[in-house]
Amino acid sequence: MRVLFTMHAAAAHLFLVVPIAWALKAAGHEVIVATQPDIVDDVTRTGLTALPVGDPSNIAERLASIPADQQIFGSGYDIAEERPEVLTYEYVRDCMAAFASPLALDLITDDSMYDDLVGFCREWRPDLVVWDSITFPGMVAARACGAAHVRSTFGRDHWGRMRSLFLRLRAERPGAADEDPVADWVTAKLARYGCAYEEEAVLGQATVDSMPVWTRFPVEHDYLPVRFIPYNGPAVIPDWLKTAGPGRPRVCFTLGVSGREVWGGNGSIRATDLFEAVADLDVEVVATLNAAQLDPDVKVPDNIRVVDYVPLNSLLPGCSVIVHHGGTGTFGTSIAHGVPQLVVPAKLYDEGGMARQVAAEGAGLVIRPEDLSAATLREGLLRLLGEPSFTENAARIRQVAETTPTPHDLVRDLEEVVALHRARSGARTPTG
């Protein structure tokens, strides 16, 4: 069958689905990855076939030019909000409306991406579209060409949780039956290409979920669990990583891919605080910082190795602790290698929520950004290095993750989604 993956211009989102795309390709299916031109080179470096769609996103430059109060993060609404006292009907309704608007979803994917993707899919006729869960052009293109379609998560499924909560709260509210800002937004997107609204357009016919089972929300939806397989992009293992190291604990420090490509090198952790925290500790710190993330006037302590890039999948097996911002790929890779985590959550999506989940599992600690200092970093590191329970729990959740179906197993599930879609819709026989 023909399978189209699509995501907006974020390499971190691409990296999450590369193992799944390759599993489909290895099973004999034809795979194309469609994305905005900004990350086409990242796609081709995975060995997969890329299709540029839409105008360049230039998301980092555009975000830098937009006042904070005109961005979703300055709107007063948080899709990851979980406090029951905040989640009133009005808040949930307006929060989803804010995301389905130029503040968020229309900021990252404009009409040019919808037009190009729909045009291509109507010609190429994919059997399945796998769309990043905030890249709605994928869903629209699937509906426009008659393909089956599933979402892929990039964190805990707060969109699905909020949608489920909205529908429940609306049902309990007299006179609100016609209120549905998300359905209105999706309806307009579909109508542009002659397609009608159905509820499955909001969450897909199913959702590929690479998050740990203990993070999943109780949403009535068809989730297809898949084991997170680390993919960090093309890389060469440096000579210094081929050896066992200096005989003292190794600590990884990273701010992730998105901190560089979307947020201009900014992150939740100041390198100067880290340097001060570890300068006199008997540890080796590997800090993955590029020029934009490192003040050239700051002296780097002797026990810190600064490298522009090193693949986490190769670095973490030799690490005792990882200090990071809370990105999904970093979480997943840390769990896959059983490494305790010290997280100072960024404020981009659900970094704080995931950090609290890992801490609740006893496999890490959280430092709130407002509590960040050299002293709190040092205290957290010493706890993670000195208390065996953190390493034991990190090993436990790694073992749980290893029981999750692999991308190879997921291929059968996706083939069944396509078969079911064909049976229901009378669609054509798959191509190949």
Tab-separated table of C-alpha atoms in Angstrom:
chain	number	residue	atom	x	y	z
A	1	MET	CA	0.000	0.000	0.000
A	2	ARG	CA	0.958	3.640	-0.357
A	3	VAL	CA	1.546	5.493	2.912
A	4	LEU	CA	2.014	9.232	3.313
A	5	PHE	CA	3.462	10.651	6.531
A	6	THR	CA	3.093	14.366	7.107
A	7	MET	CA	4.150	16.858	9.747
A	8	HIS	CA	4.823	20.571	9.998
A	9	ALA	CA	8.390	21.870	9.834
A	10	ALA	CA	9.705	20.406	13.087
A	11	ALA	CA	12.500	17.857	12.844
A	12	ALA	CA	11.748	16.687	16.388
A	13	HIS	CA	8.281	15.587	15.222
A	14	LEU	CA	9.758	13.921	12.142
A	15	PHE	CA	12.247	11.955	14.245
A	16	LEU	CA	9.432	10.410	16.301
A	17	VAL	CA	7.946	8.627	13.278
A	18	VAL	CA	11.070	7.660	11.307
A	19	PRO	CA	11.232	4.118	12.816
A	20	ILE	CA	7.527	3.616	11.993
A	21	ALA	CA	7.982	4.839	8.428
A	22	TRP	CA	10.943	2.531	7.952
A	23	ALA	CA	9.014	-0.432	9.409
A	24	LEU	CA	6.332	0.129	6.762
A	25	LYS	CA	8.953	0.486	4.044
A	26	ALA	CA	10.724	-2.695	5.208
A	27	ALA	CA	7.380	-4.509	5.027
A	28	GLY	CA	7.167	-3.647	1.338
A	29	HIS	CA	4.949	-0.577	1.452
A	30	GLU	CA	5.659	2.625	-0.470
A	31	VAL	CA	6.344	5.554	1.864
A	32	ILE	CA	6.567	9.300	1.251
A	33	VAL	CA	7.090	11.996	3.889
A	34	ALA	CA	5.427	15.339	3.083
A	35	THR	CA	6.433	18.427	4.998
A	36	GLN	CA	7.147	22.099	4.598
A	37	PRO	CA	10.389	22.871	2.718
A	38	ASP	CA	12.286	23.865	5.876
A	39	ILE	CA	13.000	20.256	6.932
A	40	VAL	CA	13.030	18.442	3.588
A	41	ASP	CA	16.781	17.858	3.972
A	42	ASP	CA	16.144	16.276	7.385
A	43	VAL	CA	13.725	13.869	5.706
A	44	THR	CA	16.117	12.876	2.934
A	45	ARG	CA	18.885	12.268	5.470
A	46	THR	CA	16.683	9.582	7.061
A	47	GLY	CA	16.771	7.675	3.769
A	48	LEU	CA	13.061	8.273	3.215
A	49	THR	CA	11.528	10.030	0.208
A	50	ALA	CA	10.563	13.659	0.856
A	51	LEU	CA	7.819	15.767	-0.659
A	52	PRO	CA	7.969	19.537	-0.034
A	53	VAL	CA	4.482	20.991	0.394
A	54	GLY	CA	3.431	24.577	1.003
A	55	ASP	CA	5.532	27.652	1.521
A	56	PRO	CA	8.524	27.643	3.880
A	57	SER	CA	7.357	27.820	7.484
A	58	ASN	CA	10.171	29.983	8.891
A	59	ILE	CA	8.550	29.308	12.238
A	60	ALA	CA	11.460	30.475	14.409
A	61	GLU	CA	11.662	33.861	12.693
A	62	ARG	CA	7.899	34.347	12.743
A	63	LEU	CA	7.579	33.432	16.410
A	64	ALA	CA	10.374	35.846	17.258
A	65	SER	CA	8.492	38.642	15.497
A	66	ILE	CA	5.079	37.984	17.068
A	67	PRO	CA	4.311	39.644	20.433
A	68	ALA	CA	3.804	37.133	23.236
A	69	ASP	CA	0.141	38.053	23.691
A	70	GLN	CA	-0.500	37.146	20.045
A	71	GLN	CA	0.875	33.616	20.472
A	72	ILE	CA	-0.910	30.650	21.983
A	73	PHE	CA	1.471	30.672	24.951
A	74	GLY	CA	0.384	34.188	25.818
A	75	SER	CA	-3.324	33.576	25.288
A	76	GLY	CA	-4.106	32.428	28.824
A	77	TYR	CA	-5.083	28.959	27.570
A	78	ASP	CA	-3.052	25.799	28.042
A	79	ILE	CA	-3.997	22.611	26.194
A	80	ALA	CA	-2.072	20.676	28.867
A	81	GLU	CA	-4.118	22.171	31.729
A	82	GLU	CA	-5.216	19.356	34.062
A	83	ARG	CA	-6.456	21.099	37.220
A	84	PRO	CA	-10.145	20.176	37.673
A	85	GLU	CA	-10.993	23.560	39.166
A	86	VAL	CA	-9.755	25.286	35.993
A	87	LEU	CA	-11.361	22.932	33.489
A	88	THR	CA	-14.801	24.513	33.318
A	89	TYR	CA	-16.906	24.163	30.193
A	90	GLU	CA	-16.024	27.716	29.160
A	91	TYR	CA	-12.293	27.194	29.654
A	92	VAL	CA	-12.195	23.916	27.710
A	93	ARG	CA	-14.320	25.340	24.876
A	94	ASP	CA	-12.275	28.511	24.558
A	95	CYS	CA	-8.949	26.714	24.961
A	96	MET	CA	-9.683	24.435	22.022
A	97	ALA	CA	-10.952	27.420	20.042
A	98	ALA	CA	-7.677	29.233	20.719
A	99	PHE	CA	-5.662	26.291	19.402
A	100	ALA	CA	-7.849	25.921	16.314
A	101	SER	CA	-7.010	29.457	15.202
A	102	PRO	CA	-4.169	31.672	13.917
A	103	LEU	CA	-2.733	31.594	17.427
A	104	ALA	CA	-1.615	27.972	16.984
A	105	LEU	CA	-2.686	25.472	14.328
A	106	ASP	CA	-3.100	28.064	11.576
A	107	LEU	CA	0.244	29.565	12.536
A	108	ILE	CA	2.219	26.396	11.832
A	109	THR	CA	0.378	25.202	8.693
A	110	ASP	CA	-1.151	27.709	6.275
A	111	ASP	CA	-3.392	27.326	3.221
A	112	SER	CA	-0.437	26.651	0.937
A	113	MET	CA	0.336	23.405	2.750
A	114	TYR	CA	-3.304	22.311	2.607
A	115	ASP	CA	-3.505	23.076	-1.129
A	116	ASP	CA	-0.279	21.304	-2.066
A	117	LEU	CA	-0.977	18.256	0.080
A	118	VAL	CA	-4.543	17.834	-1.159
A	119	GLY	CA	-3.405	18.246	-4.773
A	120	PHE	CA	-0.668	15.638	-4.395
A	121	CYS	CA	-2.866	13.107	-2.592
A	122	ARG	CA	-5.593	13.375	-5.211
A	123	GLU	CA	-2.953	12.440	-7.805
A	124	TRP	CA	-0.862	9.891	-5.885
A	125	ARG	CA	-3.848	8.285	-4.104
A	126	PRO	CA	-2.302	7.051	-0.829
A	127	ASP	CA	-4.058	4.239	1.004
A	128	LEU	CA	-3.094	5.650	4.400
A	129	VAL	CA	-2.121	9.082	5.699
A	130	VAL	CA	-0.278	9.258	9.033
A	131	TRP	CA	-0.488	12.855	10.230
A	132	ASP	CA	1.269	14.519	13.124
A	133	SER	CA	-1.461	15.341	15.618
A	134	ILE	CA	-1.188	19.113	15.109
A	135	THR	CA	-0.739	18.936	11.334
A	136	PHE	CA	-4.351	18.970	10.134
A	137	PRO	CA	-3.532	19.274	6.413
A	138	GLY	CA	-2.845	15.527	6.598
A	139	MET	CA	-6.369	14.751	7.757
A	140	VAL	CA	-7.908	17.065	5.158
A	141	ALA	CA	-5.827	15.535	2.348
A	142	ALA	CA	-6.839	12.028	3.432
A	143	ARG	CA	-10.516	12.970	3.387
A	144	ALA	CA	-10.117	14.695	0.026
A	145	CYS	CA	-8.626	11.597	-1.636
A	146	GLY	CA	-10.540	8.915	0.254
A	147	ALA	CA	-7.587	7.483	2.196
A	148	ALA	CA	-7.617	6.017	5.682
A	149	HIS	CA	-5.936	8.310	8.182
A	150	VAL	CA	-4.421	8.063	11.650
A	151	ARG	CA	-2.700	10.590	13.881
A	152	SER	CA	0.727	10.212	15.460
A	153	THR	CA	1.361	11.680	18.910
A	154	PHE	CA	4.322	13.827	19.923
A	155	GLY	CA	3.542	13.744	23.647
A	156	ARG	CA	0.589	12.909	25.843
A	157	ASP	CA	-2.613	13.314	23.862
A	158	HIS	CA	-3.992	16.475	25.438
A	159	TRP	CA	-5.911	17.337	22.271
A	160	GLY	CA	-7.779	14.035	22.555
A	161	ARG	CA	-8.288	14.507	26.298
A	162	MET	CA	-9.648	18.038	25.839
A	163	ARG	CA	-11.925	16.979	22.986
A	164	SER	CA	-13.372	14.170	25.069
A	165	LEU	CA	-13.835	16.490	28.034
A	166	PHE	CA	-15.476	19.166	25.879
A	167	LEU	CA	-18.042	16.741	24.483
A	168	ARG	CA	-18.882	15.458	27.962
A	169	LEU	CA	-19.213	18.933	29.487
A	170	ARG	CA	-21.273	20.191	26.565
A	171	ALA	CA	-23.705	17.279	26.933
A	172	GLU	CA	-24.265	18.347	30.540
A	173	ARG	CA	-24.899	21.981	29.623
A	174	PRO	CA	-28.419	22.980	28.496
A	175	GLY	CA	-28.520	25.061	25.347
A	176	ALA	CA	-24.910	24.365	24.320
A	177	ALA	CA	-25.581	21.626	21.773
A	178	ASP	CA	-24.676	23.866	18.820
A	179	GLU	CA	-21.428	25.170	20.327
A	180	ASP	CA	-18.362	23.504	18.843
A	181	PRO	CA	-15.538	25.828	17.751
A	182	VAL	CA	-13.291	22.914	16.751
A	183	ALA	CA	-15.959	21.349	14.546
A	184	ASP	CA	-16.565	24.770	12.994
A	185	TRP	CA	-12.848	25.170	12.266
A	186	VAL	CA	-12.468	21.655	10.840
A	187	THR	CA	-15.666	22.020	8.793
A	188	ALA	CA	-14.274	25.125	7.101
A	189	LYS	CA	-11.001	23.342	6.295
A	190	LEU	CA	-12.827	20.379	4.746
A	191	ALA	CA	-15.422	22.444	2.865
A	192	ARG	CA	-12.661	24.181	0.914
A	193	TYR	CA	-12.048	20.842	-0.828
A	194	GLY	CA	-15.647	19.695	-1.061
A	195	CYS	CA	-15.548	17.389	1.970
A	196	ALA	CA	-18.087	17.098	4.786
A	197	TYR	CA	-17.354	17.106	8.511
A	198	GLU	CA	-17.298	13.891	10.545
A	199	GLU	CA	-16.205	13.572	14.163
A	200	GLU	CA	-13.315	11.278	13.228
A	201	ALA	CA	-11.730	14.268	11.492
A	202	VAL	CA	-10.781	15.692	14.913
A	203	LEU	CA	-8.875	12.684	16.288
A	204	GLY	CA	-8.376	10.500	13.229
A	205	GLN	CA	-9.668	6.999	12.653
A	206	ALA	CA	-7.038	5.860	15.158
A	207	THR	CA	-3.974	7.311	16.892
A	208	VAL	CA	-0.458	5.890	16.877
A	209	ASP	CA	0.784	6.492	20.414
A	210	SER	CA	4.483	6.122	21.209
A	211	MET	CA	4.116	7.403	24.775
A	212	PRO	CA	4.518	5.040	27.769
A	213	VAL	CA	1.316	3.252	28.745
A	214	TRP	CA	1.395	4.842	32.203
A	215	THR	CA	1.016	8.300	30.647
A	216	ARG	CA	-2.136	7.589	28.628
A	217	PHE	CA	-5.406	9.403	29.318
A	218	PRO	CA	-8.700	7.473	29.603
A	219	VAL	CA	-10.073	8.709	26.273
A	220	GLU	CA	-12.555	6.561	24.330
A	221	HIS	CA	-10.596	6.325	21.114
A	222	ASP	CA	-8.697	3.679	19.162
A	223	TYR	CA	-5.088	4.060	20.267
A	224	LEU	CA	-2.402	1.961	18.576
A	225	PRO	CA	0.468	1.657	21.068
A	226	VAL	CA	3.990	1.439	19.671
A	227	ARG	CA	7.337	1.270	21.407
A	228	PHE	CA	9.391	4.445	21.231
A	229	ILE	CA	12.504	3.698	19.171
A	230	PRO	CA	15.138	6.436	19.457
A	231	TYR	CA	16.108	8.172	16.251
A	232	ASN	CA	18.375	11.197	16.626
A	233	GLY	CA	19.192	12.018	13.022
A	234	PRO	CA	22.362	11.221	11.066
A	235	ALA	CA	25.438	11.096	13.264
A	236	VAL	CA	28.933	9.709	13.689
A	237	ILE	CA	30.045	8.378	17.061
A	238	PRO	CA	33.015	10.550	18.130
A	239	ASP	CA	36.282	8.951	19.255
A	240	TRP	CA	35.833	10.052	22.883
A	241	LEU	CA	32.528	8.144	23.089
A	242	LYS	CA	34.063	4.857	21.936
A	243	THR	CA	35.725	4.349	25.302
A	244	ALA	CA	34.173	3.784	28.710
A	245	GLY	CA	34.949	7.289	29.946
A	246	PRO	CA	36.967	8.694	32.845
A	247	GLY	CA	35.757	6.224	35.495
A	248	ARG	CA	33.356	8.666	37.170
A	249	PRO	CA	29.624	9.220	36.627
A	250	ARG	CA	28.743	10.737	33.284
A	251	VAL	CA	25.904	13.284	33.122
A	252	CYS	CA	24.218	14.350	29.897
A	253	PHE	CA	22.870	17.882	29.518
A	254	THR	CA	20.667	18.737	26.540
A	255	LEU	CA	18.022	21.257	25.537
A	256	GLY	CA	16.783	19.157	22.618
A	257	VAL	CA	16.229	19.736	18.916
A	258	SER	CA	13.215	22.070	19.179
A	259	GLY	CA	15.105	24.506	21.387
A	260	ARG	CA	17.428	25.103	18.460
A	261	GLU	CA	15.172	25.010	15.434
A	262	VAL	CA	12.045	26.714	16.799
A	263	TRP	CA	13.048	28.754	19.831
A	264	GLY	CA	16.309	30.285	18.674
A	265	GLY	CA	18.576	28.356	21.032
A	266	ASN	CA	16.675	29.357	24.144
A	267	GLY	CA	15.831	26.750	26.743
A	268	SER	CA	14.597	26.222	30.259
A	269	ILE	CA	18.074	25.753	31.773
A	270	ARG	CA	20.844	28.318	31.811
A	271	ALA	CA	24.242	26.850	30.989
A	272	THR	CA	25.846	29.115	33.587
A	273	ASP	CA	23.714	27.575	36.363
A	274	LEU	CA	24.719	24.101	35.237
A	275	PHE	CA	28.398	25.015	35.107
A	276	GLU	CA	28.283	26.441	38.629
A	277	ALA	CA	26.347	23.441	39.929
A	278	VAL	CA	28.814	20.802	38.749
A	279	ALA	CA	32.178	22.617	38.684
A	280	ASP	CA	33.518	20.882	41.816
A	281	LEU	CA	31.641	17.561	41.495
A	282	ASP	CA	33.451	14.364	40.602
A	283	VAL	CA	31.432	13.848	37.424
A	284	GLU	CA	31.925	14.214	33.703
A	285	VAL	CA	29.219	16.349	32.063
A	286	VAL	CA	28.576	16.126	28.340
A	287	ALA	CA	26.712	19.308	27.372
A	288	THR	CA	25.194	19.392	23.883
A	289	LEU	CA	25.274	23.123	23.252
A	290	ASN	CA	25.807	25.026	20.036
A	291	ALA	CA	27.131	28.560	19.653
A	292	ALA	CA	23.687	30.133	20.103
A	293	GLN	CA	23.236	28.357	23.431
A	294	LEU	CA	26.655	29.101	24.940
A	295	ASP	CA	27.928	32.494	26.069
A	296	PRO	CA	31.504	32.742	24.723
A	297	ASP	CA	32.528	34.819	27.757
A	298	VAL	CA	31.617	32.093	30.244
A	299	LYS	CA	34.429	29.792	31.381
A	300	VAL	CA	33.604	26.123	30.950
A	301	PRO	CA	34.720	23.998	33.947
A	302	ASP	CA	37.288	21.262	33.279
A	303	ASN	CA	34.800	18.471	33.993
A	304	ILE	CA	32.391	19.610	31.256
A	305	ARG	CA	32.737	18.498	27.650
A	306	VAL	CA	30.807	20.860	25.342
A	307	VAL	CA	29.819	19.302	22.018
A	308	ASP	CA	27.594	20.792	19.344
A	309	TYR	CA	25.852	17.484	18.774
A	310	VAL	CA	26.104	13.857	19.777
A	311	PRO	CA	23.325	11.279	19.268
A	312	LEU	CA	21.510	10.693	22.561
A	313	ASN	CA	20.951	7.073	21.611
A	314	SER	CA	24.723	6.561	21.611
A	315	LEU	CA	25.509	8.816	24.576
A	316	LEU	CA	22.894	7.751	27.139
A	317	PRO	CA	23.921	4.090	27.628
A	318	GLY	CA	27.024	5.352	29.432
A	319	CYS	CA	25.238	8.044	31.456
A	320	SER	CA	24.141	7.936	35.090
A	321	VAL	CA	21.787	10.950	34.821
A	322	ILE	CA	20.361	13.204	32.124
A	323	VAL	CA	19.477	16.863	32.719
A	324	HIS	CA	17.047	18.231	30.164
A	325	HIS	CA	14.104	20.456	29.240
A	326	GLY	CA	11.371	17.824	28.954
A	327	GLY	CA	11.024	17.215	25.207
A	328	THR	CA	9.251	14.074	24.028
A	329	GLY	CA	12.204	12.624	22.136
A	330	THR	CA	14.550	13.192	25.056
A	331	PHE	CA	12.066	11.590	27.472
A	332	GLY	CA	11.612	8.603	25.208
A	333	THR	CA	15.318	8.044	24.658
A	334	SER	CA	16.022	8.382	28.399
A	335	ILE	CA	13.332	5.812	29.200
A	336	ALA	CA	14.615	3.474	26.482
A	337	HIS	CA	18.042	3.432	28.158
A	338	GLY	CA	16.877	3.418	31.770
A	339	VAL	CA	18.546	6.722	32.706
A	340	PRO	CA	17.209	8.780	35.664
A	341	GLN	CA	16.064	12.246	34.609
A	342	LEU	CA	16.413	15.713	36.116
A	343	VAL	CA	13.940	17.904	34.270
A	344	VAL	CA	13.557	21.666	34.235
A	345	PRO	CA	10.425	21.816	32.059
A	346	ALA	CA	10.202	24.188	29.130
A	347	LYS	CA	6.819	25.838	28.580
A	348	LEU	CA	6.024	24.636	25.081
A	349	TYR	CA	3.487	21.848	25.401
A	350	ASP	CA	3.414	19.235	28.157
A	351	GLU	CA	6.977	19.207	29.427
A	352	GLY	CA	5.851	19.924	33.004
A	353	GLY	CA	3.198	17.216	32.976
A	354	MET	CA	5.532	14.552	31.614
A	355	ALA	CA	8.234	15.551	34.084
A	356	ARG	CA	5.793	15.108	36.956
A	357	GLN	CA	4.792	11.703	35.582
A	358	VAL	CA	8.400	10.505	35.473
A	359	ALA	CA	8.948	11.836	38.995
A	360	ALA	CA	5.799	10.034	40.178
A	361	GLU	CA	7.283	6.812	38.807
A	362	GLY	CA	10.356	7.445	40.964
A	363	ALA	CA	12.604	7.662	37.907
A	364	GLY	CA	13.440	11.361	38.077
A	365	LEU	CA	13.082	14.762	39.692
A	366	VAL	CA	11.506	18.030	38.578
A	367	ILE	CA	12.795	21.556	39.157
A	368	ARG	CA	10.267	24.238	38.291
A	369	PRO	CA	11.819	26.987	36.124
A	370	GLU	CA	11.068	29.577	38.797
A	371	ASP	CA	13.038	27.470	41.316
A	372	LEU	CA	16.024	26.948	39.030
A	373	SER	CA	19.432	27.864	40.407
A	374	ALA	CA	22.872	26.357	40.614
A	375	ALA	CA	21.992	25.165	44.120
A	376	THR	CA	18.778	23.372	43.110
A	377	LEU	CA	20.482	21.774	40.106
A	378	ARG	CA	23.310	20.545	42.313
A	379	GLU	CA	20.934	19.194	44.931
A	380	GLY	CA	18.895	17.316	42.314
A	381	LEU	CA	21.965	15.838	40.660
A	382	LEU	CA	23.406	14.627	43.959
A	383	ARG	CA	20.113	12.936	44.839
A	384	LEU	CA	19.851	11.164	41.500
A	385	LEU	CA	23.474	10.047	41.670
A	386	GLY	CA	23.353	9.036	45.323
A	387	GLU	CA	19.988	7.318	45.793
A	388	PRO	CA	19.795	3.900	44.071
A	389	SER	CA	15.984	3.946	43.884
A	390	PHE	CA	16.059	6.363	40.945
A	391	THR	CA	18.225	4.026	38.860
A	392	GLU	CA	16.110	1.038	39.901
A	393	ASN	CA	12.877	2.748	38.892
A	394	ALA	CA	14.356	3.973	35.615
A	395	ALA	CA	15.266	0.348	34.850
A	396	ARG	CA	11.728	-0.729	35.765
A	397	ILE	CA	9.983	1.690	33.410
A	398	ARG	CA	12.446	0.720	30.703
A	399	GLN	CA	11.340	-2.897	31.108
A	400	VAL	CA	7.698	-1.842	30.878
A	401	ALA	CA	8.454	0.071	27.677
A	402	GLU	CA	10.101	-2.984	26.168
A	403	THR	CA	6.805	-4.910	26.419
A	404	THR	CA	5.099	-2.409	24.079
A	405	PRO	CA	4.557	-3.522	20.449
A	406	THR	CA	7.369	-2.549	18.097
A	407	PRO	CA	6.996	-0.587	14.845
A	408	HIS	CA	7.179	-3.980	13.107
A	409	ASP	CA	4.088	-5.063	15.054
A	410	LEU	CA	2.363	-1.750	14.325
A	411	VAL	CA	2.519	-2.390	10.576
A	412	ARG	CA	-0.144	-5.095	10.941
A	413	ASP	CA	-2.366	-2.708	12.921
A	414	LEU	CA	-2.063	-0.040	10.234
A	415	GLU	CA	-2.833	-2.568	7.498
A	416	GLU	CA	-5.984	-3.480	9.434
A	417	VAL	CA	-6.993	0.202	9.692
A	418	VAL	CA	-6.748	0.455	5.905
A	419	ALA	CA	-8.661	-2.799	5.369
A	420	LEU	CA	-11.436	-1.655	7.697
A	421	HIS	CA	-11.615	1.720	5.990
A	422	ARG	CA	-11.927	0.052	2.577
A	423	ALA	CA	-14.659	-2.252	3.843
A	424	ARG	CA	-16.655	0.638	5.294
A	425	SER	CA	-16.218	3.047	2.423
A	426	GLY	CA	-16.000	0.730	-0.547
A	427	ALA	CA	-12.632	2.249	-1.391
A	428	ARG	CA	-10.346	0.789	-4.004
A	429	THR	CA	-7.930	-2.074	-3.426
A	430	PRO	CA	-4.609	-0.887	-1.935
A	431	THR	CA	-1.814	-0.066	-4.328
A	432	GLY	CA	0.972	-2.585	-3.842
